[in-house]
Short mmCIF file of C-alpha atoms in Angstrom, two decimals:
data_model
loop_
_atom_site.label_atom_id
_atom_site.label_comp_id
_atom_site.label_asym_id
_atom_site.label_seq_id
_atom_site.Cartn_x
_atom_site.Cartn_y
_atom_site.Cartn_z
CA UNK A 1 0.00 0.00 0.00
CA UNK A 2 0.63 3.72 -0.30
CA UNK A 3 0.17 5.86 2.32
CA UNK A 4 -1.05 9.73 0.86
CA UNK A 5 -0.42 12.64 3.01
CA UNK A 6 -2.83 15.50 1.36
CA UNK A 7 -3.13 19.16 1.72
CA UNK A 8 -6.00 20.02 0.37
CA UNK A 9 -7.20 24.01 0.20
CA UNK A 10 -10.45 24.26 2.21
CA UNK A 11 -12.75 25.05 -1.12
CA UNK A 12 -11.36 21.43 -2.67
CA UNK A 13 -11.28 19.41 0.64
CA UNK A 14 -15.06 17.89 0.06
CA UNK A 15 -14.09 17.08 -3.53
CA UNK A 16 -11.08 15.20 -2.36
CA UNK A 17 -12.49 13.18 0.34
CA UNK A 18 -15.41 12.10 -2.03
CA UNK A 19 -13.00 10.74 -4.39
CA UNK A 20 -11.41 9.00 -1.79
CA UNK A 21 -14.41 7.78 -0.29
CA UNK A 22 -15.87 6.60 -3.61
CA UNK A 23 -12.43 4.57 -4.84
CA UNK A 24 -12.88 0.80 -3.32
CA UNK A 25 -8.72 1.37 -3.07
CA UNK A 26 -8.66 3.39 -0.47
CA UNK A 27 -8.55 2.90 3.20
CA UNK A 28 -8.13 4.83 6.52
CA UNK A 29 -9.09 8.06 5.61
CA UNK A 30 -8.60 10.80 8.20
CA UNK A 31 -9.27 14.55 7.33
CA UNK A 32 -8.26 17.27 9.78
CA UNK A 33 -10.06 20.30 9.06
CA UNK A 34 -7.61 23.67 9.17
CA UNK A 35 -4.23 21.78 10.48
CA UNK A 36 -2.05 22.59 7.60
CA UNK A 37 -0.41 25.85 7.96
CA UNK A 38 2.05 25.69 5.19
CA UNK A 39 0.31 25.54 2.79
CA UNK A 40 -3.09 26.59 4.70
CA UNK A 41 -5.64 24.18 4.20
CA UNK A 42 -7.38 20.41 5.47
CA UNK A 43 -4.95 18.04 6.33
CA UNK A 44 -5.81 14.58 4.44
CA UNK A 45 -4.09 10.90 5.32
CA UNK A 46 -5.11 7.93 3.47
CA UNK A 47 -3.67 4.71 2.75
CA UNK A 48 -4.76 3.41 -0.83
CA UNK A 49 -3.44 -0.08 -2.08
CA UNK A 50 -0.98 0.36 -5.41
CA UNK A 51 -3.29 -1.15 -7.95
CA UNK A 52 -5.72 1.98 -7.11
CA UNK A 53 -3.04 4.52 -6.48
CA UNK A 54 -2.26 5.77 -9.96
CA UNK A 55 -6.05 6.17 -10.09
CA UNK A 56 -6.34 7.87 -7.25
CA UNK A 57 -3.45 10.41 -7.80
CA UNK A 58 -4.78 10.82 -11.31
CA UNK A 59 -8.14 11.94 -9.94
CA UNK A 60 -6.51 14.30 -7.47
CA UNK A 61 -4.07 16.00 -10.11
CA UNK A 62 -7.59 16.85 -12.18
CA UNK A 63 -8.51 18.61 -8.73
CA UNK A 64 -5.20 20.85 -8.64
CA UNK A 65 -4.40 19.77 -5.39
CA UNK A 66 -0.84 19.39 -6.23
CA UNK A 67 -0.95 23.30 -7.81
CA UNK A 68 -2.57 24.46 -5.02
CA UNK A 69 -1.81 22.14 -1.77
CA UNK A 70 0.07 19.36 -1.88
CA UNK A 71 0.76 15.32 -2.20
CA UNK A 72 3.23 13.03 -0.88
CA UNK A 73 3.35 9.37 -0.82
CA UNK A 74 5.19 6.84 1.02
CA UNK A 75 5.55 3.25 0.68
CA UNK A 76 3.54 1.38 3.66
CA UNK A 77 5.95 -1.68 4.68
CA UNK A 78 2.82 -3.68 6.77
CA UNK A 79 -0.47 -2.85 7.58
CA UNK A 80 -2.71 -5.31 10.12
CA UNK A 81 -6.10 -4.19 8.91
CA UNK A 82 -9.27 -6.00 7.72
CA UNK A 83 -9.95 -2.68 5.74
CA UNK A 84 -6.68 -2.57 4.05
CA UNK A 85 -7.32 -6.03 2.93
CA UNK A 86 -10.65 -5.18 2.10
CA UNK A 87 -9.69 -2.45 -0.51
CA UNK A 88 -7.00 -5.14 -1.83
CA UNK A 89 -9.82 -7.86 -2.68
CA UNK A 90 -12.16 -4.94 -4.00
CA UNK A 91 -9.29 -2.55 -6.17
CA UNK A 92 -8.75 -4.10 -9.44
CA UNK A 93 -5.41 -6.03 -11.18
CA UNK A 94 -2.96 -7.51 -8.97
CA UNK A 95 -0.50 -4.96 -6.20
CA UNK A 96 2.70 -6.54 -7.64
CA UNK A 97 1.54 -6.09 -11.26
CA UNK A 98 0.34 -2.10 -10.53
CA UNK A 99 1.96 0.96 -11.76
CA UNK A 100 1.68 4.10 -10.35
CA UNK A 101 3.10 6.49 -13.32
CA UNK A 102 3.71 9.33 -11.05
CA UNK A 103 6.09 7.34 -8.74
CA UNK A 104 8.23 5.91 -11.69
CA UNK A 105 7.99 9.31 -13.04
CA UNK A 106 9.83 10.75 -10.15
CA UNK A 107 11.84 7.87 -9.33
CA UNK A 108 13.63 8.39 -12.89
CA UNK A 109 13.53 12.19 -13.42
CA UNK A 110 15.66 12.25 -9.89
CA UNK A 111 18.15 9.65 -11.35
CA UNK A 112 18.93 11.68 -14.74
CA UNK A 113 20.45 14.65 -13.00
CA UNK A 114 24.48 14.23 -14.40
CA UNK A 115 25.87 14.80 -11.19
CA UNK A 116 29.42 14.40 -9.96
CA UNK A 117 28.61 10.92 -8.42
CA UNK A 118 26.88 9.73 -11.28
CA UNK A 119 30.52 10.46 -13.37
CA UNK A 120 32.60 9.08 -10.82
CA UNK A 121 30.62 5.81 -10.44
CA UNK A 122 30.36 5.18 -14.15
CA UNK A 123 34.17 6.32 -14.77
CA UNK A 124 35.09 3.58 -11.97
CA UNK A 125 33.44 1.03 -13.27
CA UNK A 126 34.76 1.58 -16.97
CA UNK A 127 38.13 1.15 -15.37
CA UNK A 128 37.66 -1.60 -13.57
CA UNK A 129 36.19 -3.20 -16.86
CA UNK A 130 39.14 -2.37 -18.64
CA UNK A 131 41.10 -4.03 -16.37
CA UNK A 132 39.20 -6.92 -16.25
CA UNK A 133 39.07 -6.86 -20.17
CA UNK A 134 43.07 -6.99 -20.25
CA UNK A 135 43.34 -9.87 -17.38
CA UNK A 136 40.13 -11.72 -18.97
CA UNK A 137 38.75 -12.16 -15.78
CA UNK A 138 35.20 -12.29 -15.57
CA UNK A 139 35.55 -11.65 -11.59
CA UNK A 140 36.36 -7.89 -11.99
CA UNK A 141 33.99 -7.60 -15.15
CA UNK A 142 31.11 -8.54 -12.40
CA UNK A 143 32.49 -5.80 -10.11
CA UNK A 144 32.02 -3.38 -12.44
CA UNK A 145 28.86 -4.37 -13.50
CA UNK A 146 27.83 -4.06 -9.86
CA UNK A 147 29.19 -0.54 -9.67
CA UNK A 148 27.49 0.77 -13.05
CA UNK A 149 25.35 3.31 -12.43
CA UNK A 150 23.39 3.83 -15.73
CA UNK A 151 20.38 1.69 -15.08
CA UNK A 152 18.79 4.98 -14.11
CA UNK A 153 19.11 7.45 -17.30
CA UNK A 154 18.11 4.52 -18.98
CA UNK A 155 14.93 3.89 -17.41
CA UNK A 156 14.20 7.29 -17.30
CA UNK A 157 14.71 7.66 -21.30
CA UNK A 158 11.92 4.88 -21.60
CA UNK A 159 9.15 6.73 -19.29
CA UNK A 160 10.33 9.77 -20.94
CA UNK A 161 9.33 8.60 -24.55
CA UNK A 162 6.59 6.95 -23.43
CA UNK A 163 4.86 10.11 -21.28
CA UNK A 164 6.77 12.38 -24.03
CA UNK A 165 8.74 14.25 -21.88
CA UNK A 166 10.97 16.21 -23.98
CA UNK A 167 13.30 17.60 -21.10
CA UNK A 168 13.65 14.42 -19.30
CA UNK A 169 14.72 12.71 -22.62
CA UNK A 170 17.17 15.58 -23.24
CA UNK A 171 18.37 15.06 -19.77
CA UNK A 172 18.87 11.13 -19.64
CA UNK A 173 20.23 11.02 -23.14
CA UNK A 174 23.08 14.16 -21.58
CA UNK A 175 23.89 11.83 -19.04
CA UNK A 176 24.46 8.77 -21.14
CA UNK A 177 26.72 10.35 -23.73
CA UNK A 178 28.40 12.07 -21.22
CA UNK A 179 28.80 9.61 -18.64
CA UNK A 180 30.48 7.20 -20.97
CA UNK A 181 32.22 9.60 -22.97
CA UNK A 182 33.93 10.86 -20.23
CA UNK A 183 34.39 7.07 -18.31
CA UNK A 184 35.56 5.80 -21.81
CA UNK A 185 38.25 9.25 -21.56
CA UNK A 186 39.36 7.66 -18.42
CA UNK A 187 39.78 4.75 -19.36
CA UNK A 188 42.12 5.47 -22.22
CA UNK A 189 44.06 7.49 -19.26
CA UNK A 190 44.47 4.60 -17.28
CA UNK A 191 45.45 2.14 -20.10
CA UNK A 192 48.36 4.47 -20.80
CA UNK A 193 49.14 5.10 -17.35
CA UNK A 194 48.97 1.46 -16.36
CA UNK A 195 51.04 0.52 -19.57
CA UNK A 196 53.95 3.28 -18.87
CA UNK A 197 54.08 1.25 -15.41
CA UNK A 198 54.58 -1.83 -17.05
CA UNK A 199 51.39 -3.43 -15.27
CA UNK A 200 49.53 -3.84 -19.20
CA UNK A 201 50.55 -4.18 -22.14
CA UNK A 202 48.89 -4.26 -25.90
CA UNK A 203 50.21 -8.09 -25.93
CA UNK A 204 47.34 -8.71 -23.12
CA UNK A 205 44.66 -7.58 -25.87
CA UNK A 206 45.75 -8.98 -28.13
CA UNK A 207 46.31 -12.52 -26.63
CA UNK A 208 43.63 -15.15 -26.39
CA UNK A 209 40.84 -13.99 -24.42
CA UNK A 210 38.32 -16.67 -24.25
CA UNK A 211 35.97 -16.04 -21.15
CA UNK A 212 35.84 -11.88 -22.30
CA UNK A 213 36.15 -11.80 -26.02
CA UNK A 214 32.32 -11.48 -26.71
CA UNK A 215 32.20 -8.05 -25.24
CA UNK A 216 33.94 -7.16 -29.01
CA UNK A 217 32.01 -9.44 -30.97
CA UNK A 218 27.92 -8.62 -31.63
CA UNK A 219 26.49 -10.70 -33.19
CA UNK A 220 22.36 -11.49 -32.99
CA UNK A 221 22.94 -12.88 -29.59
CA UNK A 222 23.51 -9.31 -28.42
CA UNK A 223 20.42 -7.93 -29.31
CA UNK A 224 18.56 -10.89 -27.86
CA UNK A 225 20.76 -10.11 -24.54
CA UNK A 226 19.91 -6.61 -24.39
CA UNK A 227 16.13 -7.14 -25.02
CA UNK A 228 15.92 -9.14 -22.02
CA UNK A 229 17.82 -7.03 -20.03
CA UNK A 230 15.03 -4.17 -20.97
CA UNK A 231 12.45 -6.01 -20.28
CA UNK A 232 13.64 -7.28 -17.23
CA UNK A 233 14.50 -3.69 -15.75
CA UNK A 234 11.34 -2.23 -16.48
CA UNK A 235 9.25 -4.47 -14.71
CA UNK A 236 12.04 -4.49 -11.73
CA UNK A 237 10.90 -0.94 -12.15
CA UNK A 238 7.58 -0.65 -11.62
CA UNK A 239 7.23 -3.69 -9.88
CA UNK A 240 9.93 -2.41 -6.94
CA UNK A 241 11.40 -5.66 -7.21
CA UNK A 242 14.87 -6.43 -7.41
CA UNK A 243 15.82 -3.47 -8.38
CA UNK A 244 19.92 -3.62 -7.79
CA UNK A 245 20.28 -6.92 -9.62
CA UNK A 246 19.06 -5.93 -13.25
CA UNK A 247 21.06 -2.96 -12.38
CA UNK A 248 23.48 -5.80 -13.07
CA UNK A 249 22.26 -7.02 -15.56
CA UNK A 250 21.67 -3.61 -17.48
CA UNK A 251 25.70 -3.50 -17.11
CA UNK A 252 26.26 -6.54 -18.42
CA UNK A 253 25.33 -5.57 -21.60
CA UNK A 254 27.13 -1.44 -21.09
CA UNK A 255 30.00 -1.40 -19.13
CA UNK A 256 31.91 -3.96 -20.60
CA UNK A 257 31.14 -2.56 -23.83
CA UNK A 258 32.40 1.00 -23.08
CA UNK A 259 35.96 -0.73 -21.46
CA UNK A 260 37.12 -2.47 -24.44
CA UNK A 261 36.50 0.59 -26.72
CA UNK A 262 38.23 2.48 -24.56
CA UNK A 263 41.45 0.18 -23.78
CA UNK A 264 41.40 -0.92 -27.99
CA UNK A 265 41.48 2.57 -28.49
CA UNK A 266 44.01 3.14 -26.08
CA UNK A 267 46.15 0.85 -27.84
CA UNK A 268 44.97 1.26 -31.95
CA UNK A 269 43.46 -1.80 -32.31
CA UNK A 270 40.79 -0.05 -33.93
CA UNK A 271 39.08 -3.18 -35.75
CA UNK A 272 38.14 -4.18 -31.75
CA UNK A 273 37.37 -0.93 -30.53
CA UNK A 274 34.76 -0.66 -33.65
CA UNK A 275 32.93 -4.00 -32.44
CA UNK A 276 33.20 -2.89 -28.67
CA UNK A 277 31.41 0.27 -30.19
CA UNK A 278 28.77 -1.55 -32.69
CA UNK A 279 28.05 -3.99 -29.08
CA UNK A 280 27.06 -0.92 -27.17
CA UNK A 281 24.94 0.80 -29.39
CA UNK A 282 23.31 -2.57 -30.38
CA UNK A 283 22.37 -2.71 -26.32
CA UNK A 284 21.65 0.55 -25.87
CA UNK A 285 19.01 0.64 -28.73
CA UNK A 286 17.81 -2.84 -27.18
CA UNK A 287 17.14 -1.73 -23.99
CA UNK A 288 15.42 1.34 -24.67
CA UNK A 289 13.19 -0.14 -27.34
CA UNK A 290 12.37 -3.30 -24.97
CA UNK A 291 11.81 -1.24 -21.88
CA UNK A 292 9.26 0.72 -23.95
CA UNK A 293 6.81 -1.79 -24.83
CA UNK A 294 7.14 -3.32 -21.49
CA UNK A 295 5.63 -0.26 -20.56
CA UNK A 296 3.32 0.40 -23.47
CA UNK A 297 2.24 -3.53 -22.74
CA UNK A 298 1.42 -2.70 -18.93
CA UNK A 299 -0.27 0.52 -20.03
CA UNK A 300 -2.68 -1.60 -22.25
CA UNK A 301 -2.69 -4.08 -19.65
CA UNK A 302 -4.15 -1.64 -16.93
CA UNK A 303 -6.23 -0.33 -19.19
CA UNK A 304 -7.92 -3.84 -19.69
CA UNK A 305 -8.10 -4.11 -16.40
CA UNK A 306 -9.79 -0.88 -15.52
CA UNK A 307 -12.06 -1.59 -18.22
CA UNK A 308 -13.28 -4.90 -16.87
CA UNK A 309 -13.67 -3.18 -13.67
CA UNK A 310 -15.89 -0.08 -15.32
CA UNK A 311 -13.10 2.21 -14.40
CA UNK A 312 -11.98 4.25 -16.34
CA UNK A 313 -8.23 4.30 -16.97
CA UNK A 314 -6.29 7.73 -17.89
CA UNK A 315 -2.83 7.79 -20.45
CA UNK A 316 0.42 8.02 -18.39
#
């Protein structure tokens, strides 16, 4: 469940507890009359279970509450009520299938700032990839993979695209080409560096590198790979589940990618840097276009369901 904390100007307060009271969703509903000071108006606490909750915040958004009060949601970790699990039999669809746009909406617009944390995250993990590319160890590949950080510009592309939110799109598609611009930069830094110490070497790349050397080499496998990988962190997405693990997996098909362009550039083996480059964009593309119709597909979805229901469902 979701527990909505209102403020609701006086001459919208009966308009907002109706449309609480009248969604099946909803549960525990409190309104205290003239306690919000800042901004003045009722106070309003609800808890409403997540397959009514984009319904619900849709309704109140049509009401300018959030214009002229304010809403704020938090995520309800257990609730011992017979009228919680009331609304969950009566609210239609499934609480781990729901979506509630305006969560994942915020949830990604916070994660495409390109933010000095954001570079250093994705410039380590380049690094470490690069190292790991060199040693063919699959070990520090993982580590980096862990470490990646651009599971979130990429989500936040998708829901972008998909609510056609120009700025947000501008923004996550800045912090992708920057973020691996400036970790595959780096990278090329640390090659050099690591060679002039005599810890690498351009032998090392080119040698035999059996348990790495698909990084470099696309082939239809790679789409396939990075299809799943979309898929898979969309519905981590909106389902809240698992969330840091296809983070993995989103690297798995990035990070690894951006390292060997950046060491075979590092060392002019351009033929390898081209296929490093050809593997990322092939994922990239992937993972954007399978993330959005896993969102298009539980948009249609919801709408079924709200239809069945004789709800009416609203476009993202």
């Amino acid at each position: 469940m979701l527990h909505l904390r209102i403020v609701a100007p006086t001459n919208r307060s009966t308009a907002v507890v109706d449309l609480l009271t009248d969604d099946p969703g909803v549960a525990h509903l409190a309104v205290l009359p003239g306690a919000a000071r800042q901004p003045v108006g009722d106070l309003i606490l609800c808890d409403v279970v997540r397959e009514s909750a984009d319904r619900v915040l849709r309704g109140l958004r049509e009401l300018e509450v959030e214009a002229r009060g304010g809403i704020s949601a938090d995520d309800v970790e257990l609730t011992l009520s017979t009228a919680a699990d009331r609304a969950a039999r009566e609210a239609p669809g499934h609480g781990d299938d729901a979506v509630v746009w305006d969560e994942i909406a915020a949830k990604t617009g916070e994660q495409t700032e390109l933010s000095a944390t954001y570079l250093v995250l994705i410039v380590v993990a380049t690094m470490i990839a690069g190292i790991g590319v060199l040693l063919d160890q699959p070990i520090l590949i993982v580590g980096a993979m862990v470490v990646g950080p651009e599971f979130g510009p990429l989500a936040a592309l998708c829901v972008a695209l998909l609510r056609r939110q120009t700025r947000v799109m501008i923004r996550s598609v800045q912090a992708l080409v920057v973020g691996f611009l400036a970790a595959m930069a780096a990278t090329v830094l640390s090659t050099w560096a690591l060679t002039a110490a005599d810890l690498v070497s351009r032998e090392m790349l080119l040698a035999e590198r059996p348990l790495t050397d698909f990084i470099w080499r696309p082939d239809a496998l790679s789409w396939v790979v990075g299809v799943l990988a979309g898929v898979a962190g969309m519905l981590s997405l909106t389902s809240k589940k698992s969330g840091s693990l296809v983070g993995v997996l989103i690297s798995v098909t990035t990070v690894p990618a951006a390292a060997n362009v950046a060491v075979a550039a590092a060392y002019g083996v351009w033929h390898e840097a081209a296929g490093s480059a050809l593997q990322l964009l092939i994922n990239l593309c992937a993972i954007v276009l399978a993330g959005l119709l896993t969102l298009v597909v539980q948009q249609l979805w919801w709408w079924r369901v709200a239809r069945r229901s004789g709800r009416a469902v609203l476009r993202p």
